[in-house]
Amino acid sequence: MSGPPTAVAAVRHAVRGALDGLEPGALVLVACSGGADSLALAGATAFAAPRMGLRAGGITVDHGLQDGSAEHAAEVAATMRTLGLDPAETASVRVGAEGGPEGAARAARYTALEQSARRLGAEAVLLGHTRDDQAETVLLRLARGSGGRSLAGMPARSGRYLRPLLHLPRSLVHTSCTDMGLVPWADPHNADPAYARSRVRQEALPVLEQTLGPGITEALSRTADLLRDDAEALEAWAREAEERVRDPAGGLDAAALAELPRAVRTRLLRHAAIAAGAPAGALGAVHVAELDRLVADWRGQAHVDLPGGLRGRREEGSITFRAETGSRNAEVPGGGHGDRHTGPAARTAR
């Protein structure tokens, strides 16, 4: 008896590897847009999960950004039910404007997925990102001047979110979708040059492949893996160091911070700002750099304004964070040393 086609077998194997270790009876949800990547993931999960003693369901998010989006979401949910996913639901969201169209849609989507996972009691949410998506992410972040933490790309596992296909090429995943007899939906946004990711996919990566030779996608994905190892080690170092630099009043001892390598110190300052109430998604590298000036290049600056109405201060040799009603959101000192007011800050996406 012959087995499944090679591409189908590869996707099923990747799903089994991602789900390994979950308790029998646990519910896993596939985030499915109806595109080839997520549809292949849905088909593979519907096959593999029950054989591992797991329950498999699916969620499709209606962003409301296109005519007929509600009808399309209903069709995707029906397809998931045909595959055997149960529950198979739609979640409608309202996309805001903050962070640009791509960032706002992403934020709304993850909020909906998290709410659905909590309501249904899901142990894991499976996302259909492929190796090509990883390469695009690294290239986009490289163009923005992101640090090693951002260039590490998307993790295969982050909390309840799993990306089983992250090391598989998009072409193989699309082949598996066809081999399973599934008909994907082609999202017009994926080919719209108004979106940065679309331009990277349709123009930048093909030019790099043509100029530098094949293998760029694999190289970028491999770079992300290597940088993630470094980033995780530095994050662990920063969290361990935070206990040692905490002063009796609850602030951070500036002299002790100054003795740490900058890569560790800036991560520690970022952790502290987020713990004090700065929104992680809005706290950019420019904010952290200005906090670091309070430690390594202090010339009497009064404060650093941070997202979320928060201020970082250096007071009596201690770095502290307090909510300030007069703080201007998402701004940092923009002039020379000793600034008391702020200039515009750059925003970062993802």
PDB file of C-alpha atoms in Angstrom, residues 89-331:
ATOM      1  CA  GLU A  89     -15.564  29.085  13.756  1.00  0.00           C
ATOM      2  CA  THR A  90     -15.267  32.595  12.346  1.00  0.00           C
ATOM      3  CA  ALA A  91     -14.141  35.606  14.356  1.00  0.00           C
ATOM      4  CA  SER A  92     -14.964  39.086  13.095  1.00  0.00           C
ATOM      5  CA  VAL A  93     -12.639  41.947  14.021  1.00  0.00           C
ATOM      6  CA  ARG A  94     -12.448  45.672  13.528  1.00  0.00           C
ATOM      7  CA  VAL A  95      -9.056  46.737  12.202  1.00  0.00           C
ATOM      8  CA  GLY A  96      -7.768  50.036  13.549  1.00  0.00           C
ATOM      9  CA  ALA A  97      -5.166  52.374  12.080  1.00  0.00           C
ATOM     10  CA  GLU A  98      -2.281  52.229  14.545  1.00  0.00           C
ATOM     11  CA  GLY A  99       0.856  50.576  13.174  1.00  0.00           C
ATOM     12  CA  GLY A 100      -0.157  50.881   9.524  1.00  0.00           C
ATOM     13  CA  PRO A 101      -2.550  48.609   7.622  1.00  0.00           C
ATOM     14  CA  GLU A 102      -0.446  45.448   7.974  1.00  0.00           C
ATOM     15  CA  GLY A 103       0.383  45.986  11.629  1.00  0.00           C
ATOM     16  CA  ALA A 104      -3.181  46.919  12.564  1.00  0.00           C
ATOM     17  CA  ALA A 105      -4.615  43.855  10.823  1.00  0.00           C
ATOM     18  CA  ARG A 106      -2.040  41.634  12.516  1.00  0.00           C
ATOM     19  CA  ALA A 107      -2.840  43.052  15.950  1.00  0.00           C
ATOM     20  CA  ALA A 108      -6.585  42.570  15.441  1.00  0.00           C
ATOM     21  CA  ARG A 109      -6.048  39.019  14.172  1.00  0.00           C
ATOM     22  CA  TYR A 110      -3.923  37.908  17.117  1.00  0.00           C
ATOM     23  CA  THR A 111      -6.352  39.469  19.579  1.00  0.00           C
ATOM     24  CA  ALA A 112      -9.183  37.461  18.007  1.00  0.00           C
ATOM     25  CA  LEU A 113      -7.140  34.258  18.007  1.00  0.00           C
ATOM     26  CA  GLU A 114      -6.180  34.707  21.647  1.00  0.00           C
ATOM     27  CA  GLN A 115      -9.772  35.378  22.700  1.00  0.00           C
ATOM     28  CA  SER A 116     -11.012  32.332  20.784  1.00  0.00           C
ATOM     29  CA  ALA A 117      -8.293  30.101  22.230  1.00  0.00           C
ATOM     30  CA  ARG A 118      -9.117  31.159  25.776  1.00  0.00           C
ATOM     31  CA  ARG A 119     -12.865  30.777  25.281  1.00  0.00           C
ATOM     32  CA  LEU A 120     -12.525  27.318  23.759  1.00  0.00           C
ATOM     33  CA  GLY A 121      -9.790  26.173  26.125  1.00  0.00           C
ATOM     34  CA  ALA A 122      -7.279  25.450  23.347  1.00  0.00           C
ATOM     35  CA  GLU A 123      -3.804  24.346  24.354  1.00  0.00           C
ATOM     36  CA  ALA A 124      -2.257  25.456  21.070  1.00  0.00           C
ATOM     37  CA  VAL A 125      -2.962  27.653  18.058  1.00  0.00           C
ATOM     38  CA  LEU A 126      -1.247  26.573  14.832  1.00  0.00           C
ATOM     39  CA  LEU A 127      -0.089  29.213  12.359  1.00  0.00           C
ATOM     40  CA  GLY A 128       0.762  28.527   8.713  1.00  0.00           C
ATOM     41  CA  HIS A 129       3.970  30.553   8.309  1.00  0.00           C
ATOM     42  CA  THR A 130       6.537  28.922   6.022  1.00  0.00           C
ATOM     43  CA  ARG A 131      10.284  29.298   5.509  1.00  0.00           C
ATOM     44  CA  ASP A 132       9.556  31.925   2.844  1.00  0.00           C
ATOM     45  CA  ASP A 133       7.503  33.960   5.321  1.00  0.00           C
ATOM     46  CA  GLN A 134      10.445  33.797   7.719  1.00  0.00           C
ATOM     47  CA  ALA A 135      12.832  35.088   5.051  1.00  0.00           C
ATOM     48  CA  GLU A 136      10.463  37.954   4.210  1.00  0.00           C
ATOM     49  CA  THR A 137      10.198  38.856   7.886  1.00  0.00           C
ATOM     50  CA  VAL A 138      13.971  38.952   8.343  1.00  0.00           C
ATOM     51  CA  LEU A 139      14.429  41.106   5.233  1.00  0.00           C
ATOM     52  CA  LEU A 140      11.705  43.550   6.300  1.00  0.00           C
ATOM     53  CA  ARG A 141      13.207  43.924   9.759  1.00  0.00           C
ATOM     54  CA  LEU A 142      16.717  44.264   8.366  1.00  0.00           C
ATOM     55  CA  ALA A 143      15.495  47.160   6.218  1.00  0.00           C
ATOM     56  CA  ARG A 144      14.119  48.847   9.344  1.00  0.00           C
ATOM     57  CA  GLY A 145      17.449  48.592  11.141  1.00  0.00           C
ATOM     58  CA  SER A 146      16.113  46.186  13.767  1.00  0.00           C
ATOM     59  CA  GLY A 147      18.428  44.584  16.296  1.00  0.00           C
ATOM     60  CA  GLY A 148      19.282  40.933  16.767  1.00  0.00           C
ATOM     61  CA  ARG A 149      16.119  40.202  18.741  1.00  0.00           C
ATOM     62  CA  SER A 150      13.919  41.316  15.847  1.00  0.00           C
ATOM     63  CA  LEU A 151      16.110  39.765  13.160  1.00  0.00           C
ATOM     64  CA  ALA A 152      15.690  36.421  14.894  1.00  0.00           C
ATOM     65  CA  GLY A 153      12.381  36.320  13.050  1.00  0.00           C
ATOM     66  CA  MET A 154       9.370  34.297  14.089  1.00  0.00           C
ATOM     67  CA  PRO A 155       9.867  31.494  16.614  1.00  0.00           C
ATOM     68  CA  ALA A 156       8.550  28.021  15.918  1.00  0.00           C
ATOM     69  CA  ARG A 157       6.906  28.132  19.339  1.00  0.00           C
ATOM     70  CA  SER A 158       5.792  31.135  21.363  1.00  0.00           C
ATOM     71  CA  GLY A 159       3.459  30.406  24.233  1.00  0.00           C
ATOM     72  CA  ARG A 160       0.403  28.654  22.822  1.00  0.00           C
ATOM     73  CA  TYR A 161       1.312  29.621  19.232  1.00  0.00           C
ATOM     74  CA  LEU A 162       3.019  26.986  17.089  1.00  0.00           C
ATOM     75  CA  ARG A 163       4.396  27.324  13.545  1.00  0.00           C
ATOM     76  CA  PRO A 164       4.831  23.761  12.294  1.00  0.00           C
ATOM     77  CA  LEU A 165       5.679  24.752   8.707  1.00  0.00           C
ATOM     78  CA  LEU A 166       8.352  27.325   9.512  1.00  0.00           C
ATOM     79  CA  HIS A 167      11.184  25.249   8.071  1.00  0.00           C
ATOM     80  CA  LEU A 168       9.305  24.056   4.977  1.00  0.00           C
ATOM     81  CA  PRO A 169       9.442  25.953   1.662  1.00  0.00           C
ATOM     82  CA  ARG A 170       6.251  27.603   0.493  1.00  0.00           C
ATOM     83  CA  SER A 171       6.358  25.692  -2.779  1.00  0.00           C
ATOM     84  CA  LEU A 172       6.243  22.345  -0.972  1.00  0.00           C
ATOM     85  CA  VAL A 173       3.380  23.461   1.263  1.00  0.00           C
ATOM     86  CA  HIS A 174       1.399  24.657  -1.770  1.00  0.00           C
ATOM     87  CA  THR A 175       2.053  21.331  -3.498  1.00  0.00           C
ATOM     88  CA  SER A 176       0.727  19.501  -0.449  1.00  0.00           C
ATOM     89  CA  CYS A 177      -2.438  21.591  -0.557  1.00  0.00           C
ATOM     90  CA  THR A 178      -3.024  20.562  -4.180  1.00  0.00           C
ATOM     91  CA  ASP A 179      -2.180  16.941  -3.436  1.00  0.00           C
ATOM     92  CA  MET A 180      -4.786  16.905  -0.654  1.00  0.00           C
ATOM     93  CA  GLY A 181      -7.395  18.017  -3.163  1.00  0.00           C
ATOM     94  CA  LEU A 182      -7.916  21.364  -1.443  1.00  0.00           C
ATOM     95  CA  VAL A 183      -8.717  24.532  -3.368  1.00  0.00           C
ATOM     96  CA  PRO A 184      -7.096  27.590  -1.743  1.00  0.00           C
ATOM     97  CA  TRP A 185      -8.217  31.183  -1.851  1.00  0.00           C
ATOM     98  CA  ALA A 186      -5.841  33.738  -3.396  1.00  0.00           C
ATOM     99  CA  ASP A 187      -5.838  36.809  -1.138  1.00  0.00           C
ATOM    100  CA  PRO A 188      -5.448  39.862  -3.417  1.00  0.00           C
ATOM    101  CA  HIS A 189      -3.564  41.641  -0.627  1.00  0.00           C
ATOM    102  CA  ASN A 190      -0.698  39.190  -1.115  1.00  0.00           C
ATOM    103  CA  ALA A 191      -0.020  40.664  -4.552  1.00  0.00           C
ATOM    104  CA  ASP A 192      -0.863  44.296  -3.724  1.00  0.00           C
ATOM    105  CA  PRO A 193       2.282  46.477  -4.017  1.00  0.00           C
ATOM    106  CA  ALA A 194       0.808  48.851  -1.438  1.00  0.00           C
ATOM    107  CA  TYR A 195       1.945  46.361   1.215  1.00  0.00           C
ATOM    108  CA  ALA A 196       5.629  46.130   2.094  1.00  0.00           C
ATOM    109  CA  ARG A 197       5.557  42.354   2.499  1.00  0.00           C
ATOM    110  CA  SER A 198       4.008  41.975  -0.939  1.00  0.00           C
ATOM    111  CA  ARG A 199       6.785  44.075  -2.473  1.00  0.00           C
ATOM    112  CA  VAL A 200       9.419  41.957  -0.732  1.00  0.00           C
ATOM    113  CA  ARG A 201       7.734  38.763  -1.959  1.00  0.00           C
ATOM    114  CA  GLN A 202       7.079  39.865  -5.518  1.00  0.00           C
ATOM    115  CA  GLU A 203      10.102  42.081  -6.177  1.00  0.00           C
ATOM    116  CA  ALA A 204      12.908  42.174  -3.596  1.00  0.00           C
ATOM    117  CA  LEU A 205      13.491  38.461  -3.000  1.00  0.00           C
ATOM    118  CA  PRO A 206      13.342  37.512  -6.717  1.00  0.00           C
ATOM    119  CA  VAL A 207      15.899  40.248  -7.485  1.00  0.00           C
ATOM    120  CA  LEU A 208      18.176  38.981  -4.719  1.00  0.00           C
ATOM    121  CA  GLU A 209      17.859  35.437  -6.037  1.00  0.00           C
ATOM    122  CA  GLN A 210      18.686  36.630  -9.553  1.00  0.00           C
ATOM    123  CA  THR A 211      21.627  38.783  -8.444  1.00  0.00           C
ATOM    124  CA  LEU A 212      23.196  36.632  -5.744  1.00  0.00           C
ATOM    125  CA  GLY A 213      22.061  33.199  -6.836  1.00  0.00           C
ATOM    126  CA  PRO A 214      19.559  30.716  -5.427  1.00  0.00           C
ATOM    127  CA  GLY A 215      19.334  29.958  -1.749  1.00  0.00           C
ATOM    128  CA  ILE A 216      18.614  33.450  -0.381  1.00  0.00           C
ATOM    129  CA  THR A 217      15.398  32.322   1.295  1.00  0.00           C
ATOM    130  CA  GLU A 218      17.133  29.416   3.010  1.00  0.00           C
ATOM    131  CA  ALA A 219      20.054  31.657   4.054  1.00  0.00           C
ATOM    132  CA  LEU A 220      17.787  34.294   5.596  1.00  0.00           C
ATOM    133  CA  SER A 221      15.822  31.646   7.461  1.00  0.00           C
ATOM    134  CA  ARG A 222      19.050  30.057   8.711  1.00  0.00           C
ATOM    135  CA  THR A 223      20.290  33.463   9.851  1.00  0.00           C
ATOM    136  CA  ALA A 224      17.103  33.896  11.875  1.00  0.00           C
ATOM    137  CA  ASP A 225      17.708  30.558  13.597  1.00  0.00           C
ATOM    138  CA  LEU A 226      21.275  31.518  14.535  1.00  0.00           C
ATOM    139  CA  LEU A 227      20.286  34.966  15.768  1.00  0.00           C
ATOM    140  CA  ARG A 228      17.462  33.481  17.823  1.00  0.00           C
ATOM    141  CA  ASP A 229      19.948  31.332  19.716  1.00  0.00           C
ATOM    142  CA  ASP A 230      22.005  34.451  20.499  1.00  0.00           C
ATOM    143  CA  ALA A 231      18.957  36.512  21.404  1.00  0.00           C
ATOM    144  CA  GLU A 232      17.611  33.868  23.774  1.00  0.00           C
ATOM    145  CA  ALA A 233      20.970  33.650  25.555  1.00  0.00           C
ATOM    146  CA  LEU A 234      21.157  37.433  25.936  1.00  0.00           C
ATOM    147  CA  GLU A 235      17.551  37.587  27.167  1.00  0.00           C
ATOM    148  CA  ALA A 236      18.320  34.973  29.821  1.00  0.00           C
ATOM    149  CA  TRP A 237      21.435  36.897  30.877  1.00  0.00           C
ATOM    150  CA  ALA A 238      19.425  40.116  31.145  1.00  0.00           C
ATOM    151  CA  ARG A 239      16.722  38.553  33.310  1.00  0.00           C
ATOM    152  CA  GLU A 240      19.318  37.067  35.636  1.00  0.00           C
ATOM    153  CA  ALA A 241      21.184  40.390  35.855  1.00  0.00           C
ATOM    154  CA  GLU A 242      17.988  42.298  36.660  1.00  0.00           C
ATOM    155  CA  GLU A 243      17.862  40.802  40.138  1.00  0.00           C
ATOM    156  CA  ARG A 244      21.437  41.921  40.835  1.00  0.00           C
ATOM    157  CA  VAL A 245      20.996  45.529  39.728  1.00  0.00           C
ATOM    158  CA  ARG A 246      17.684  46.111  41.504  1.00  0.00           C
ATOM    159  CA  ASP A 247      18.203  48.584  44.360  1.00  0.00           C
ATOM    160  CA  PRO A 248      16.404  48.525  47.737  1.00  0.00           C
ATOM    161  CA  ALA A 249      13.898  51.178  46.596  1.00  0.00           C
ATOM    162  CA  GLY A 250      12.836  49.079  43.602  1.00  0.00           C
ATOM    163  CA  GLY A 251      14.704  51.053  40.949  1.00  0.00           C
ATOM    164  CA  LEU A 252      17.684  49.948  38.864  1.00  0.00           C
ATOM    165  CA  ASP A 253      21.153  50.883  40.072  1.00  0.00           C
ATOM    166  CA  ALA A 254      22.687  52.954  37.263  1.00  0.00           C
ATOM    167  CA  ALA A 255      26.281  52.165  38.249  1.00  0.00           C
ATOM    168  CA  ALA A 256      25.602  48.422  38.242  1.00  0.00           C
ATOM    169  CA  LEU A 257      23.817  48.717  34.904  1.00  0.00           C
ATOM    170  CA  ALA A 258      26.799  50.536  33.407  1.00  0.00           C
ATOM    171  CA  GLU A 259      29.025  47.532  34.126  1.00  0.00           C
ATOM    172  CA  LEU A 260      26.894  45.254  31.937  1.00  0.00           C
ATOM    173  CA  PRO A 261      27.487  44.821  28.188  1.00  0.00           C
ATOM    174  CA  ARG A 262      25.197  47.118  26.223  1.00  0.00           C
ATOM    175  CA  ALA A 263      23.414  44.175  24.566  1.00  0.00           C
ATOM    176  CA  VAL A 264      22.419  42.889  28.008  1.00  0.00           C
ATOM    177  CA  ARG A 265      21.732  46.304  29.540  1.00  0.00           C
ATOM    178  CA  THR A 266      19.343  47.445  26.805  1.00  0.00           C
ATOM    179  CA  ARG A 267      17.363  44.210  27.059  1.00  0.00           C
ATOM    180  CA  LEU A 268      17.133  44.669  30.814  1.00  0.00           C
ATOM    181  CA  LEU A 269      15.916  48.247  30.411  1.00  0.00           C
ATOM    182  CA  ARG A 270      13.327  47.099  27.901  1.00  0.00           C
ATOM    183  CA  HIS A 271      12.059  44.398  30.296  1.00  0.00           C
ATOM    184  CA  ALA A 272      11.805  46.947  33.099  1.00  0.00           C
ATOM    185  CA  ALA A 273       9.915  49.477  30.984  1.00  0.00           C
ATOM    186  CA  ILE A 274       7.395  46.855  29.844  1.00  0.00           C
ATOM    187  CA  ALA A 275       6.954  45.588  33.413  1.00  0.00           C
ATOM    188  CA  ALA A 276       6.238  49.179  34.467  1.00  0.00           C
ATOM    189  CA  GLY A 277       3.461  49.510  31.883  1.00  0.00           C
ATOM    190  CA  ALA A 278       4.974  50.491  28.526  1.00  0.00           C
ATOM    191  CA  PRO A 279       3.181  48.598  25.706  1.00  0.00           C
ATOM    192  CA  ALA A 280       5.657  46.115  24.220  1.00  0.00           C
ATOM    193  CA  GLY A 281       4.447  46.657  20.658  1.00  0.00           C
ATOM    194  CA  ALA A 282       4.958  50.409  20.835  1.00  0.00           C
ATOM    195  CA  LEU A 283       8.256  50.410  22.735  1.00  0.00           C
ATOM    196  CA  GLY A 284      10.815  50.784  19.983  1.00  0.00           C
ATOM    197  CA  ALA A 285      14.595  50.640  19.813  1.00  0.00           C
ATOM    198  CA  VAL A 286      14.728  54.441  19.839  1.00  0.00           C
ATOM    199  CA  HIS A 287      13.041  54.519  23.265  1.00  0.00           C
ATOM    200  CA  VAL A 288      15.397  51.907  24.696  1.00  0.00           C
ATOM    201  CA  ALA A 289      18.413  53.770  23.284  1.00  0.00           C
ATOM    202  CA  GLU A 290      17.353  56.921  25.122  1.00  0.00           C
ATOM    203  CA  LEU A 291      16.875  54.958  28.340  1.00  0.00           C
ATOM    204  CA  ASP A 292      20.399  53.647  27.868  1.00  0.00           C
ATOM    205  CA  ARG A 293      21.670  57.228  27.633  1.00  0.00           C
ATOM    206  CA  LEU A 294      20.442  57.710  31.203  1.00  0.00           C
ATOM    207  CA  VAL A 295      22.936  55.009  32.177  1.00  0.00           C
ATOM    208  CA  ALA A 296      25.903  55.257  29.835  1.00  0.00           C
ATOM    209  CA  ASP A 297      25.771  58.851  28.584  1.00  0.00           C
ATOM    210  CA  TRP A 298      24.012  60.799  31.311  1.00  0.00           C
ATOM    211  CA  ARG A 299      24.504  64.559  31.117  1.00  0.00           C
ATOM    212  CA  GLY A 300      21.633  65.621  33.345  1.00  0.00           C
ATOM    213  CA  GLN A 301      18.723  64.600  31.108  1.00  0.00           C
ATOM    214  CA  ALA A 302      15.509  65.019  33.061  1.00  0.00           C
ATOM    215  CA  HIS A 303      13.557  62.076  31.721  1.00  0.00           C
ATOM    216  CA  VAL A 304      12.646  59.879  28.778  1.00  0.00           C
ATOM    217  CA  ASP A 305       9.019  59.817  27.643  1.00  0.00           C
ATOM    218  CA  LEU A 306       7.830  56.295  26.789  1.00  0.00           C
ATOM    219  CA  PRO A 307       4.676  54.823  25.245  1.00  0.00           C
ATOM    220  CA  GLY A 308       1.767  54.313  27.607  1.00  0.00           C
ATOM    221  CA  GLY A 309       2.200  57.630  29.431  1.00  0.00           C
ATOM    222  CA  LEU A 310       5.310  56.355  31.186  1.00  0.00           C
ATOM    223  CA  ARG A 311       8.525  58.179  32.033  1.00  0.00           C
ATOM    224  CA  GLY A 312      11.951  56.774  32.704  1.00  0.00           C
ATOM    225  CA  ARG A 313      14.073  58.903  35.045  1.00  0.00           C
ATOM    226  CA  ARG A 314      17.510  58.887  36.611  1.00  0.00           C
ATOM    227  CA  GLU A 315      17.198  59.983  40.225  1.00  0.00           C
ATOM    228  CA  GLU A 316      19.991  59.725  42.791  1.00  0.00           C
ATOM    229  CA  GLY A 317      21.793  57.088  40.769  1.00  0.00           C
ATOM    230  CA  SER A 318      18.699  54.982  40.182  1.00  0.00           C
ATOM    231  CA  ILE A 319      16.676  54.396  36.997  1.00  0.00           C
ATOM    232  CA  THR A 320      12.974  54.499  37.799  1.00  0.00           C
ATOM    233  CA  PHE A 321       9.753  54.303  35.804  1.00  0.00           C
ATOM    234  CA  ARG A 322       6.566  56.195  36.685  1.00  0.00           C
ATOM    235  CA  ALA A 323       3.294  57.008  35.003  1.00  0.00           C
ATOM    236  CA  GLU A 324       3.152  60.728  34.297  1.00  0.00           C
ATOM    237  CA  THR A 325       0.013  62.512  33.168  1.00  0.00           C
ATOM    238  CA  GLY A 326       2.145  65.128  31.449  1.00  0.00           C
ATOM    239  CA  SER A 327       4.176  62.586  29.501  1.00  0.00           C
ATOM    240  CA  ARG A 328       3.730  62.686  25.759  1.00  0.00           C
ATOM    241  CA  ASN A 329       2.993  59.212  24.496  1.00  0.00           C
ATOM    242  CA  ALA A 330       5.570  57.386  22.321  1.00  0.00           C
ATOM    243  CA  GLU A 331       8.115  60.222  22.320  1.00  0.00           C
TER     244      GLU A 331
END
